[in-house]
Amino acid sequence: MKKITKKLAAALLLVMAVSLSACAGKDTDETPQTPQTPTVEEKMFTPGTYEGVAKGFHGDIKLTVTVDENKITEITAEHTETEGLGDNAVDQLIASAKEKNSLGLDLMSGATYSSEGFLAALEAALLKAGGDIEKLKVKADEAETEKEDIVLDTEVAIIGAGGAGLAAAVSAHQNGAKVIVIEKMPNVGGNTIISGSAFNAVDEKRQSAQGIEDSIEKHYTQTFEGGDKKGDPELVRVLVENAYPTIEWLESLGMEFKDTVFTVLGALWPRSHKPVEPLGTGYINTYMNYINENKDDIQILTETEAKELVVSPEGRVTGFIAEGNSGKVTVNASKGVIVATGGFGANVEMRDQYNTIWPKLTDIKTTNHKGATGDGILMAEKIDASIVQMENIQLLPMGDPETGSLSGNIEQGVENRIFVNSSGNRFVDEGARRDVMTKALMEQENSTMWVIVDQHSYPTGDTVNNFNESIDSLVEQGRAFKADTLEDLAKQINVEPENLKKAVEAFNASVDGAKDEFGRTLFMDKIDTAPFYAGARVPTVHHTMGGIKITPETRVVDNNGVIIEGLFAAGEVTGGIHGSNRLGGNALADVNTFGRIAGEQAAKN
Ligand code: ADP
């Protein structure tokens, strides 16, 4: 085994270069030799410029690819992928394709469809250039490269570069520690970057300007009771009391939130903050900006997957062993290891193993990125950490019928939309808990519903939803329907027009104060102004509330209730904060707050 080598140093630099904010300006001097580079006699391509087109997430991705005899020299792209996510994936893939001179690239987590579309378009162009597609698809790490085991020493080591892991990295560094973060996917961000981004916090400044009455006590009660009193009261208290200080901390790092708060689905109260940047990109960009400014002290290794925690004979966690592209990576951490690997929403086997509250979940899609496979829970379980409340799996009634993703959702806050079933009838309080709404949806025909909104939600056609998609583009893609009358809308979506009209009339009467037949209490505008819009939604697995048991200081506890020295956990990998149902908007509050605490605690350990 070797200590840090030249090769690793290059890998670390590469990782920093592909981080979200830095992907455009990569230094190609670092380019490693790839196994595809042929000898002079075996030319790879016929030099020239070629086009390739394939379907991305929102439409065609068109690539113009220039090659010389042996190398991809330039790629330009025309596309309409989601700003802040799909477009980042395309930029990163352009950089990697040029650098690796290859089609053997990993899909960017959270942007699978954009990545697949990119690779198909690149393949089409390289085929025209006379490239050997099968050879080009071989990944550099699958080809015969020299493997080299490495050992890294640091103070705080973090597994997972989603919101919790990156918050912990920044906070550990602010508290004086040297930090290494490893991430198994090719890009950082985890579920956080593709989340709806709402962050619940009691916020005197913003809420009082909107005339909203709120208190820490109310946030506590709604969180605790909203989870059927199954959450750990101490952890709930830490969450609600530290949520707003975390917003202030993020603002101190340069993050911007909008001036108004809203009620995200299942939040039960208007205290959800929305970042200015789309989706969860604001959180990740904020952390990555800080990390890039402190590269000497915080290293991130992507495509490096933690496999097991290392425990000393005295029972202290001293590091972990991971698998990287170039071999085994052993990380020793003198102050502590923070597990921030997220939940298991994308691990169908684990979902099936633990699910006791829902009908079979095997065929239900998920909002999660594919790295959400519960690894941290399994690693911690192996060293006798206490794992709690694994049966508490959260579903949303808001999945895209094709992908399960939250994209394409046309609701803009809870107050201004209703849900109707395939007959055009309402069936639930649309301001209720997430589990209540999802269970009600599962009882409707095909478990499918329509979200109905009007011009109040989309004053103009270019108004965007939470996923940064304009309503016009969704209508154009056939993912939303638009009409000047409710009757026409009903016909387009094939529901009974009279039922839809009655449902909307009753809702409008409730906005004026009439009692709502489903007990709904959250209202703002009537649905009475054309254009009217409808979008289909189905149940989707969203969040796993069970996981590693922690103390309020984020220390991991074993099955005898004893603290495991040197081990911390934060974010969705932890269990028992939210009980049986997590309020909408409480996940990012949790992930960022407990990540911040974990970083500080580990640095001071
Ligand atoms: P949280 O919201 O709690 O931060 P996320 O899902 O946003 O959770 O991020 C968790 C991150 O951890 C993801 O980027 C995921 O790919 C990464 N991850 C999961 N398992 C491993 C592992 N075994 N090794 C390294 N990274 C991992």
XYZ file of C-alpha atoms and ligand atoms in Angstrom:
632
model
C 0.000 0.000 0.000
C 1.097 3.506 -0.695
C 0.407 6.821 0.877
C -1.026 9.534 -1.351
C 0.350 9.109 -4.861
C 0.661 11.296 -7.930
C -2.148 9.332 -9.531
C -4.462 9.976 -6.578
C -3.536 13.637 -6.533
C -4.638 13.788 -10.171
C -7.851 11.952 -9.283
C -8.614 14.396 -6.507
C -8.037 17.340 -8.804
C -10.287 15.719 -11.347
C -13.018 15.318 -8.770
C -12.851 18.944 -7.823
C -13.002 19.830 -11.478
C -16.189 17.880 -12.108
C -17.955 19.363 -9.116
C -21.097 21.180 -10.144
C -19.767 24.659 -10.185
C -16.465 23.899 -11.756
C -17.479 21.571 -14.541
C -17.243 24.133 -17.333
C -13.672 25.238 -16.797
C -11.874 21.956 -16.484
C -8.123 21.828 -16.920
C -7.435 19.249 -19.602
C -3.733 19.002 -18.688
C -4.882 16.511 -16.103
C -6.281 14.174 -18.796
C -5.288 10.597 -17.998
C -4.285 8.234 -20.820
C -7.239 6.054 -21.671
C -7.036 2.488 -22.856
C -8.945 3.416 -26.038
C -6.192 5.645 -27.382
C -4.861 3.599 -30.268
C -1.507 3.412 -31.917
C -1.009 5.653 -34.926
C -1.836 2.824 -37.378
C -5.240 2.097 -35.823
C -7.164 5.308 -36.400
C -10.294 5.716 -34.263
C -12.278 8.167 -36.381
C -12.551 9.784 -39.769
C -11.720 13.393 -38.942
C -14.625 15.824 -39.348
C -17.707 17.251 -37.645
C -20.758 15.050 -37.127
C -24.223 15.463 -35.654
C -26.100 13.141 -33.348
C -29.633 13.587 -31.988
C -31.507 11.661 -29.286
C -34.340 12.187 -26.828
C -33.405 13.726 -23.489
C -35.784 14.435 -20.613
C -37.536 17.388 -22.211
C -37.004 16.836 -25.894
C -34.158 16.314 -28.318
C -30.526 16.691 -27.366
C -28.587 17.617 -30.491
C -24.809 17.256 -30.396
C -22.279 18.552 -32.875
C -19.126 16.508 -32.408
C -15.729 17.219 -33.936
C -13.083 14.494 -34.038
C -9.579 14.119 -35.358
C -8.141 10.694 -36.155
C -7.847 9.613 -32.538
C -9.709 12.037 -30.357
C -12.985 13.808 -29.693
C -11.839 17.413 -29.885
C -15.071 19.383 -29.485
C -18.710 18.811 -28.541
C -21.418 21.447 -28.593
C -24.978 20.769 -27.493
C -28.422 22.193 -28.201
C -31.120 21.065 -25.780
C -33.879 22.141 -23.413
C -32.943 20.023 -20.359
C -33.851 21.274 -16.874
C -31.819 24.283 -15.839
C -29.548 23.567 -12.916
C -29.783 19.791 -13.316
C -30.112 18.293 -16.804
C -28.014 21.084 -18.268
C -25.316 20.472 -15.642
C -25.333 16.795 -16.553
C -24.863 17.626 -20.249
C -21.974 19.984 -19.407
C -20.300 17.392 -17.197
C -20.749 14.637 -19.767
C -19.251 16.830 -22.508
C -16.209 17.375 -20.283
C -15.882 13.654 -19.418
C -16.450 12.445 -23.000
C -13.673 14.705 -24.234
C -11.376 13.863 -21.390
C -11.914 10.081 -21.503
C -12.355 10.015 -25.299
C -15.057 7.498 -24.667
C -18.742 6.548 -24.594
C -18.127 4.541 -21.431
C -19.343 7.233 -19.069
C -21.444 6.922 -15.922
C -24.922 8.436 -15.920
C -25.189 11.546 -13.759
C -27.309 10.675 -10.735
C -30.526 12.665 -10.610
C -30.348 13.326 -14.345
C -30.594 9.824 -15.780
C -32.781 10.695 -18.767
C -30.623 13.649 -19.775
C -27.504 11.468 -19.432
C -28.990 8.637 -21.490
C -30.117 11.080 -24.174
C -26.646 12.625 -24.275
C -24.908 9.256 -24.640
C -27.307 8.117 -27.375
C -26.721 11.354 -29.322
C -22.957 11.028 -28.893
C -23.085 7.413 -30.031
C -24.998 8.429 -33.162
C -22.407 11.097 -33.989
C -19.412 8.824 -33.336
C -20.964 6.073 -35.434
C -21.087 8.527 -38.350
C -17.434 9.306 -37.622
C -16.626 5.626 -38.134
C -15.957 4.929 -34.444
C -15.994 1.370 -33.073
C -18.978 1.816 -30.751
C -18.455 -1.362 -28.736
C -14.839 -0.404 -28.021
C -15.813 3.166 -27.218
C -18.382 1.933 -24.682
C -15.759 0.190 -22.548
C -15.342 2.149 -19.338
C -11.836 3.231 -18.487
C -12.089 1.465 -15.117
C -13.226 -1.776 -16.774
C -10.296 -1.750 -19.148
C -6.940 -2.979 -17.994
C -5.715 -0.162 -15.848
C -3.170 -0.580 -13.140
C -4.958 -0.888 -9.777
C -3.387 0.821 -6.812
C -4.580 0.664 -3.209
C -4.292 3.896 -1.303
C -4.468 5.062 2.298
C -5.592 8.558 3.231
C -5.335 10.202 6.632
C -7.634 12.993 7.731
C -9.422 14.352 10.781
C -13.084 14.097 9.745
C -14.132 11.603 7.053
C -17.589 11.779 5.527
C -19.390 9.115 3.522
C -21.840 10.607 1.016
C -21.833 13.987 -0.735
C -25.526 14.860 -0.621
C -26.914 17.730 1.436
C -26.049 16.256 4.843
C -22.523 15.178 3.878
C -21.615 18.491 2.268
C -23.162 20.515 5.122
C -21.067 18.414 7.507
C -17.930 18.975 5.417
C -18.337 22.751 5.468
C -19.201 22.869 9.143
C -16.352 20.520 10.148
C -13.938 22.739 8.238
C -15.352 25.891 9.818
C -14.648 24.227 13.145
C -11.022 23.645 12.272
C -10.914 20.139 10.822
C -9.306 18.712 7.713
C -11.959 16.780 5.803
C -12.301 14.021 3.211
C -15.696 13.288 1.628
C -16.276 10.246 -0.532
C -19.190 9.850 -2.931
C -20.023 6.698 -4.836
C -21.712 8.425 -7.781
C -19.840 10.408 -10.451
C -21.412 13.639 -9.216
C -22.216 15.208 -5.861
C -25.724 16.239 -4.739
C -27.580 12.995 -3.979
C -31.313 13.344 -3.516
C -30.825 16.846 -2.202
C -30.033 18.313 -5.607
C -33.175 16.830 -7.206
C -35.454 17.662 -4.291
C -38.290 20.163 -4.440
C -35.980 22.269 -2.204
C -38.548 23.433 0.388
C -37.073 24.078 3.849
C -39.365 24.521 6.868
C -38.363 27.004 9.537
C -40.175 29.420 11.793
C -39.057 32.748 10.404
C -40.205 35.859 12.203
C -38.959 38.139 9.423
C -40.588 36.525 6.393
C -43.716 35.106 8.049
C -44.772 38.276 9.864
C -44.414 40.255 6.611
C -46.983 37.848 5.147
C -49.245 38.001 8.214
C -48.555 34.351 9.092
C -48.699 33.486 12.758
C -46.264 30.720 13.744
C -44.067 29.504 16.587
C -41.369 26.932 17.345
C -43.949 25.202 19.518
C -46.361 24.896 16.582
C -43.612 23.527 14.317
C -42.695 21.061 17.083
C -46.276 19.923 17.633
C -47.056 19.550 13.939
C -43.832 17.583 13.334
C -44.291 15.325 16.362
C -48.023 14.738 15.951
C -47.721 14.615 12.148
C -45.475 11.571 12.710
C -48.020 9.977 15.077
C -45.835 10.848 18.097
C -43.352 8.166 17.020
C -40.453 10.558 16.434
C -37.823 11.088 19.128
C -39.011 14.247 20.968
C -35.441 15.367 21.677
C -34.444 15.129 18.013
C -37.627 16.901 16.907
C -36.770 19.693 19.358
C -33.231 20.007 17.903
C -34.702 20.111 14.405
C -37.293 22.844 14.965
C -35.059 25.008 17.158
C -32.085 24.880 14.783
C -33.898 25.073 11.439
C -33.876 28.865 11.208
C -30.269 29.201 12.427
C -29.393 26.788 9.606
C -31.112 29.089 7.094
C -29.060 31.970 8.490
C -25.922 29.828 8.251
C -26.678 28.984 4.611
C -27.270 32.684 3.925
C -23.932 33.480 5.542
C -22.368 31.083 3.009
C -24.009 33.016 0.176
C -27.224 31.071 -0.390
C -30.337 33.056 -1.290
C -33.908 32.219 -0.311
C -37.008 33.913 -1.683
C -38.634 36.598 0.474
C -41.927 34.769 0.879
C -42.681 31.416 2.484
C -45.297 28.935 1.239
C -46.848 25.590 2.178
C -45.227 22.679 0.381
C -47.312 19.503 -0.038
C -47.853 17.896 3.372
C -46.136 20.719 5.312
C -49.402 21.519 7.127
C -48.376 25.177 7.594
C -46.913 28.057 5.538
C -43.303 27.955 6.756
C -41.608 26.401 3.692
C -38.709 28.453 2.326
C -37.791 28.299 -1.322
C -34.249 28.886 -2.595
C -33.742 31.299 -5.468
C -31.819 28.677 -7.491
C -33.883 25.834 -9.017
C -34.532 22.513 -7.248
C -31.916 21.695 -4.615
C -29.040 23.158 -6.661
C -28.791 26.184 -4.350
C -27.790 24.045 -1.354
C -25.234 22.000 -3.269
C -23.739 24.956 -5.155
C -23.406 26.870 -1.885
C -21.511 24.040 -0.221
C -19.393 23.323 -3.298
C -18.407 26.980 -3.620
C -17.115 26.883 -0.061
C -15.374 23.547 -0.630
C -13.729 24.743 -3.848
C -12.414 27.768 -2.000
C -10.889 25.480 0.630
C -9.563 22.689 -1.578
C -6.404 22.267 0.453
C -8.372 21.197 3.510
C -11.477 19.536 2.053
C -11.068 16.781 -0.513
C -13.900 15.085 -2.359
C -13.457 11.725 -4.077
C -16.325 10.783 -6.375
C -16.885 7.277 -7.788
C -15.598 5.966 -4.485
C -17.971 3.684 -2.602
C -17.657 2.997 1.124
C -17.909 -0.711 1.884
C -17.216 -1.076 5.605
C -16.476 0.891 8.747
C -13.214 0.169 10.538
C -13.435 -0.320 14.315
C -10.434 -0.392 16.676
C -10.090 -3.143 19.323
C -11.346 -0.559 21.862
C -14.588 -0.192 19.864
C -13.856 3.192 18.318
C -14.615 3.860 14.624
C -11.301 4.955 13.139
C -12.135 5.119 9.449
C -13.603 3.129 6.574
C -12.693 1.090 3.560
C -13.988 2.074 0.144
C -13.681 0.960 -3.443
C -12.583 3.510 -6.020
C -11.935 3.275 -9.747
C -8.291 2.615 -9.191
C -8.554 0.230 -6.278
C -9.125 0.021 -2.552
C -9.254 3.324 -0.661
C -8.667 3.216 3.101
C -9.530 6.417 4.954
C -8.298 6.952 8.533
C -10.098 9.668 10.483
C -8.531 10.834 13.749
C -11.596 12.759 14.929
C -14.537 10.915 13.481
C -16.480 9.379 10.613
C -19.820 10.860 9.563
C -22.212 8.574 7.720
C -24.355 10.684 5.361
C -25.339 8.146 2.730
C -29.048 9.014 2.509
C -32.003 6.645 2.568
C -32.990 3.428 0.770
C -35.828 4.668 -1.435
C -34.113 3.295 -4.553
C -33.394 -0.133 -3.030
C -36.477 -2.189 -3.913
C -35.274 -5.230 -1.968
C -34.801 -3.235 1.248
C -38.135 -1.489 0.743
C -39.864 -4.842 0.407
C -37.982 -6.269 3.383
C -39.094 -3.514 5.759
C -42.447 -2.358 4.375
C -45.316 -3.226 6.692
C -47.612 -0.233 6.217
C -48.163 -0.034 2.467
C -49.478 -2.501 -0.068
C -46.637 -4.119 -2.042
C -44.125 -1.445 -3.106
C -42.144 -3.562 -5.571
C -43.600 -1.910 -8.658
C -43.928 1.617 -7.291
C -41.431 4.037 -8.809
C -39.397 6.507 -6.788
C -38.436 10.158 -6.748
C -34.966 9.104 -5.552
C -31.690 8.998 -7.450
C -30.241 5.528 -7.954
C -27.564 5.901 -5.263
C -30.199 5.897 -2.488
C -29.622 2.243 -1.621
C -29.298 2.261 2.163
C -25.538 1.465 2.220
C -24.827 3.474 5.374
C -27.582 1.712 7.282
C -26.177 -1.695 6.312
C -22.591 -0.708 7.189
C -23.648 0.675 10.577
C -25.834 -2.348 11.300
C -22.789 -4.597 10.829
C -20.986 -2.879 13.711
C -24.037 -3.190 15.993
C -25.430 0.330 15.569
C -29.059 0.629 16.555
C -31.315 0.785 13.480
C -34.806 2.109 14.137
C -38.240 2.540 12.530
C -37.287 1.030 9.171
C -40.940 0.369 8.347
C -41.628 4.086 8.066
C -41.399 4.611 4.326
C -42.890 7.775 2.877
C -44.765 7.862 -0.399
C -45.976 10.974 -2.189
C -49.089 11.233 -4.327
C -47.052 13.350 -6.736
C -45.024 11.042 -8.986
C -44.697 11.464 -12.723
C -46.679 8.499 -14.165
C -43.727 7.459 -16.346
C -40.702 8.045 -14.156
C -41.933 8.479 -10.552
C -39.999 11.750 -10.436
C -41.361 14.990 -9.037
C -40.757 16.689 -12.369
C -43.824 17.787 -14.283
C -45.792 18.438 -11.091
C -47.944 21.491 -11.827
C -48.960 22.395 -8.258
C -47.577 25.656 -6.901
C -48.065 25.354 -3.156
C -50.961 23.658 -1.449
C -53.569 26.402 -1.238
C -54.429 26.857 -4.909
C -54.974 23.403 -6.338
C -57.318 20.450 -6.057
C -56.939 16.769 -6.917
C -59.609 14.884 -8.878
C -59.851 11.206 -9.827
C -60.626 9.722 -13.221
C -64.315 10.559 -12.714
C -63.520 14.215 -12.061
C -64.367 14.031 -8.340
C -62.280 15.207 -5.410
C -61.422 12.448 -2.959
C -59.230 13.852 -0.145
C -58.217 16.949 1.823
C -55.392 18.180 -0.414
C -53.747 19.894 2.565
C -53.532 16.666 4.575
C -50.535 14.581 5.587
C -48.611 12.928 2.778
C -49.490 9.402 3.898
C -53.190 10.268 4.137
C -53.251 11.701 0.610
C -51.239 8.820 -0.862
C -53.437 6.170 0.776
C -56.523 7.944 -0.598
C -54.932 8.069 -4.073
C -54.170 4.346 -3.968
C -57.903 3.737 -3.610
C -58.729 5.602 -6.852
C -58.936 3.971 -10.285
C -55.426 3.132 -11.570
C -54.025 4.983 -8.521
C -53.964 8.044 -10.778
C -55.232 11.573 -10.196
C -55.282 14.963 -11.895
C -53.940 18.120 -10.272
C -56.160 21.054 -11.318
C -54.928 24.668 -11.206
C -55.725 27.910 -13.014
C -54.127 31.180 -13.969
C -53.483 32.030 -10.300
C -50.750 29.385 -10.332
C -49.441 30.278 -13.794
C -50.036 33.984 -14.539
C -48.065 33.553 -17.771
C -47.129 30.602 -19.971
C -43.482 30.929 -19.080
C -44.134 30.708 -15.319
C -42.156 27.706 -14.077
C -43.036 24.947 -11.620
C -40.842 23.712 -8.793
C -38.745 21.762 -11.293
C -38.033 24.863 -13.337
C -40.317 23.689 -16.157
C -42.603 26.285 -17.759
C -46.272 25.397 -17.997
C -46.148 26.051 -21.755
C -43.354 23.513 -22.185
C -45.249 20.916 -20.137
C -48.366 21.438 -22.275
C -46.276 21.202 -25.434
C -44.766 17.897 -24.260
C -48.232 16.502 -23.464
C -47.385 16.300 -19.755
C -49.991 18.937 -18.819
C -53.272 20.003 -20.409
C -54.557 23.539 -20.905
C -58.050 24.851 -21.669
C -60.103 28.032 -21.593
C -63.006 26.320 -19.838
C -63.283 23.579 -17.254
C -65.532 21.696 -19.626
C -62.885 21.624 -22.326
C -60.218 20.657 -19.784
C -62.426 17.771 -18.588
C -62.828 16.548 -22.163
C -59.086 16.662 -22.798
C -58.302 14.578 -19.730
C -61.297 12.332 -20.216
C -63.169 13.006 -16.970
C -66.878 13.775 -16.556
C -67.219 17.577 -17.176
C -70.145 18.009 -14.775
C -68.196 16.365 -11.959
C -65.139 18.521 -12.515
C -67.259 21.692 -12.608
C -69.030 20.691 -9.371
C -65.731 19.865 -7.664
C -64.319 23.272 -8.570
C -67.520 25.091 -7.539
C -67.495 23.407 -4.132
C -63.812 24.264 -3.675
C -64.498 27.901 -4.607
C -67.356 28.033 -2.078
C -64.921 26.788 0.592
C -62.491 29.570 -0.321
C -65.409 31.887 0.584
C -65.805 30.144 3.935
C -68.155 27.196 3.307
C -67.269 23.980 5.143
C -65.096 21.715 2.979
C -66.480 18.187 2.557
C -63.011 16.654 3.185
C -62.126 18.951 6.085
C -59.602 20.985 4.113
C -58.467 24.201 5.825
C -55.711 25.616 3.576
C -57.086 27.961 0.902
C -55.992 31.067 -0.930
C -57.373 31.781 -4.429
C -60.406 30.356 -6.209
C -59.974 28.232 -9.295
C -61.957 30.554 -11.544
C -59.647 32.170 -14.068
C -58.651 30.738 -17.449
C -56.444 29.187 -18.572
C -57.154 26.064 -16.523
C -54.521 23.328 -16.328
C -54.455 19.607 -15.424
C -51.524 17.232 -14.841
C -51.573 13.499 -13.987
C -49.846 12.101 -10.857
C -49.340 8.680 -9.247
C -47.938 7.387 -5.911
C -44.141 7.316 -5.686
C -41.637 6.305 -2.977
C -40.024 9.443 -1.634
C -38.290 9.233 1.736
C -37.283 6.552 4.194
C -37.718 7.736 7.779
C -36.010 4.755 9.417
C -32.286 4.333 9.866
C -29.386 4.827 12.245
C -30.299 5.949 15.768
C -28.481 9.124 16.829
C -28.275 11.387 19.859
C -29.067 15.130 19.601
C -25.300 15.568 18.989
C -25.573 13.159 15.983
C -23.537 10.465 17.735
C -24.462 6.920 16.728
C -25.863 4.667 19.430
C -25.422 0.869 19.581
C -28.017 -1.768 20.398
C -27.279 -1.413 24.124
C -27.856 2.322 24.021
C -24.117 3.038 24.292
C -22.487 5.671 22.076
C -20.147 4.247 19.415
C -17.049 6.402 19.741
C -15.879 8.120 16.588
C -19.116 7.559 14.658
C -21.657 10.223 13.669
C -24.599 10.155 11.260
C -26.775 12.811 9.673
C -29.525 13.187 7.103
C -31.867 10.604 5.635
C -29.605 7.746 6.751
C -30.724 8.422 10.341
C -33.980 7.137 11.815
C -36.568 8.150 14.331
C -36.765 11.911 13.848
C -39.924 12.088 11.767
C -41.859 9.100 13.139
C -44.368 7.475 10.802
C -44.893 10.480 8.515
C -42.458 13.264 7.654
C -43.888 16.722 7.093
C -43.212 18.156 3.640
C -40.331 20.636 3.896
C -38.850 19.020 7.016
C -36.313 16.864 5.148
C -34.063 19.668 3.983
C -34.413 21.282 7.392
C -33.264 17.953 8.891
C -30.497 17.166 6.404
C -28.856 20.596 6.531
C -29.327 21.108 10.265
C -28.099 17.717 11.420
C -25.322 17.793 8.784
C -24.161 21.110 10.220
C -24.286 19.736 13.773
C -22.472 16.517 12.800
C -19.627 18.451 11.171
C -19.176 20.622 14.229
C -19.409 17.726 16.680
C -16.950 15.549 14.773
C -14.470 18.422 14.386
C -14.573 19.050 18.124
C -14.326 15.361 18.987
P -29.029 13.360 2.475
O -30.210 14.151 2.028
O -29.224 12.685 3.760
O -27.770 14.133 2.345
P -28.684 12.334 -0.168
O -29.434 11.249 -0.826
O -28.914 13.723 -0.630
O -28.935 12.187 1.387
O -27.109 12.069 -0.305
C -26.521 10.858 0.069
C -25.307 10.653 -0.821
O -24.547 9.539 -0.350
C -25.665 10.350 -2.266
O -24.973 11.214 -3.112
C -25.229 8.892 -2.444
O -24.845 8.569 -3.757
C -24.083 8.782 -1.470
N -23.784 7.398 -1.069
C -24.669 6.418 -0.776
N -24.034 5.287 -0.430
C -22.695 5.544 -0.506
C -21.514 4.775 -0.280
N -21.569 3.479 0.069
N -20.317 5.375 -0.458
C -20.228 6.668 -0.837
N -21.321 7.435 -1.082
C -22.532 6.897 -0.908
